[in-house]
Coordinates of C-alpha atoms in Angstrom, one line a residue:
I220 CA -7.0 -5.8 -24.3
L221 CA -8.3 -9.3 -23.3
N222 CA -4.7 -10.4 -22.7
E223 CA -4.2 -7.6 -20.1
Y224 CA -7.6 -8.4 -18.6
Y225 CA -6.7 -12.1 -18.1
K226 CA -3.3 -11.1 -16.6
F227 CA -5.1 -8.7 -14.3
F228 CA -7.8 -11.2 -13.3
I229 CA -5.3 -14.0 -12.6
G230 CA -3.0 -11.7 -10.7
I231 CA -5.7 -10.3 -8.5
A232 CA -7.1 -13.8 -7.8
F233 CA -3.6 -14.9 -6.8
F234 CA -3.2 -12.0 -4.4
R235 CA -6.6 -12.8 -2.9
F236 CA -5.5 -16.4 -2.4
L237 CA -2.2 -15.2 -0.7
D238 CA -4.2 -12.8 1.4
W239 CA -6.5 -15.6 2.6
G240 CA -3.7 -17.9 3.2
L241 CA -1.6 -15.5 5.2
Y242 CA -4.6 -14.4 7.2
S243 CA -5.5 -18.0 8.0
I244 CA -1.9 -18.9 9.1
I245 CA -1.4 -15.8 11.3
V246 CA -4.8 -16.1 13.0
S247 CA -4.4 -19.8 13.7
L248 CA -0.8 -19.6 15.0
S249 CA -0.9 -16.4 17.0
P250 CA -3.0 -14.6 19.6
I251 CA -3.2 -11.5 17.4
N252 CA -6.7 -10.2 17.0
Y253 CA -8.2 -11.1 13.6
L254 CA -9.1 -7.5 12.9
I255 CA -5.5 -6.4 13.3
V256 CA -4.3 -9.2 11.0
Q257 CA -6.9 -8.2 8.4
L258 CA -5.9 -4.5 8.5
G259 CA -2.3 -5.5 8.1
N260 CA -3.2 -7.7 5.1
V261 CA -5.2 -4.9 3.5
F262 CA -2.2 -2.6 3.8
I263 CA 0.3 -5.1 2.5
F264 CA -1.8 -6.6 -0.3
S265 CA -3.2 -3.2 -1.5
I266 CA 0.3 -2.1 -2.2
A267 CA 1.1 -5.3 -4.0
K268 CA -2.1 -5.2 -6.1
F269 CA -1.5 -1.6 -7.0
L270 CA 2.1 -2.2 -8.2
Y271 CA 1.0 -5.4 -10.1
S272 CA -1.9 -3.6 -11.8
K273 CA 0.2 -0.6 -12.6
K274 CA 2.8 -2.9 -14.3
I275 CA 0.2 -4.6 -16.4
L276 CA -1.7 -1.5 -17.4
E277 CA 1.4 0.5 -18.4
K278 CA 2.3 -2.0 -21.2

């Protein structure tokens, strides 16, 4: 179970890093309101996190 936990932890940390990076790039390069960017990121990355978690926990 620790192996699955580590995979989950690393995966979620990676998604958080991608979320932060994408948010920073979009906000700095475009006039889009930061709240709209964050809501878009929440939608995109929640789906990605769910699918990743599902894959790990189904094994």
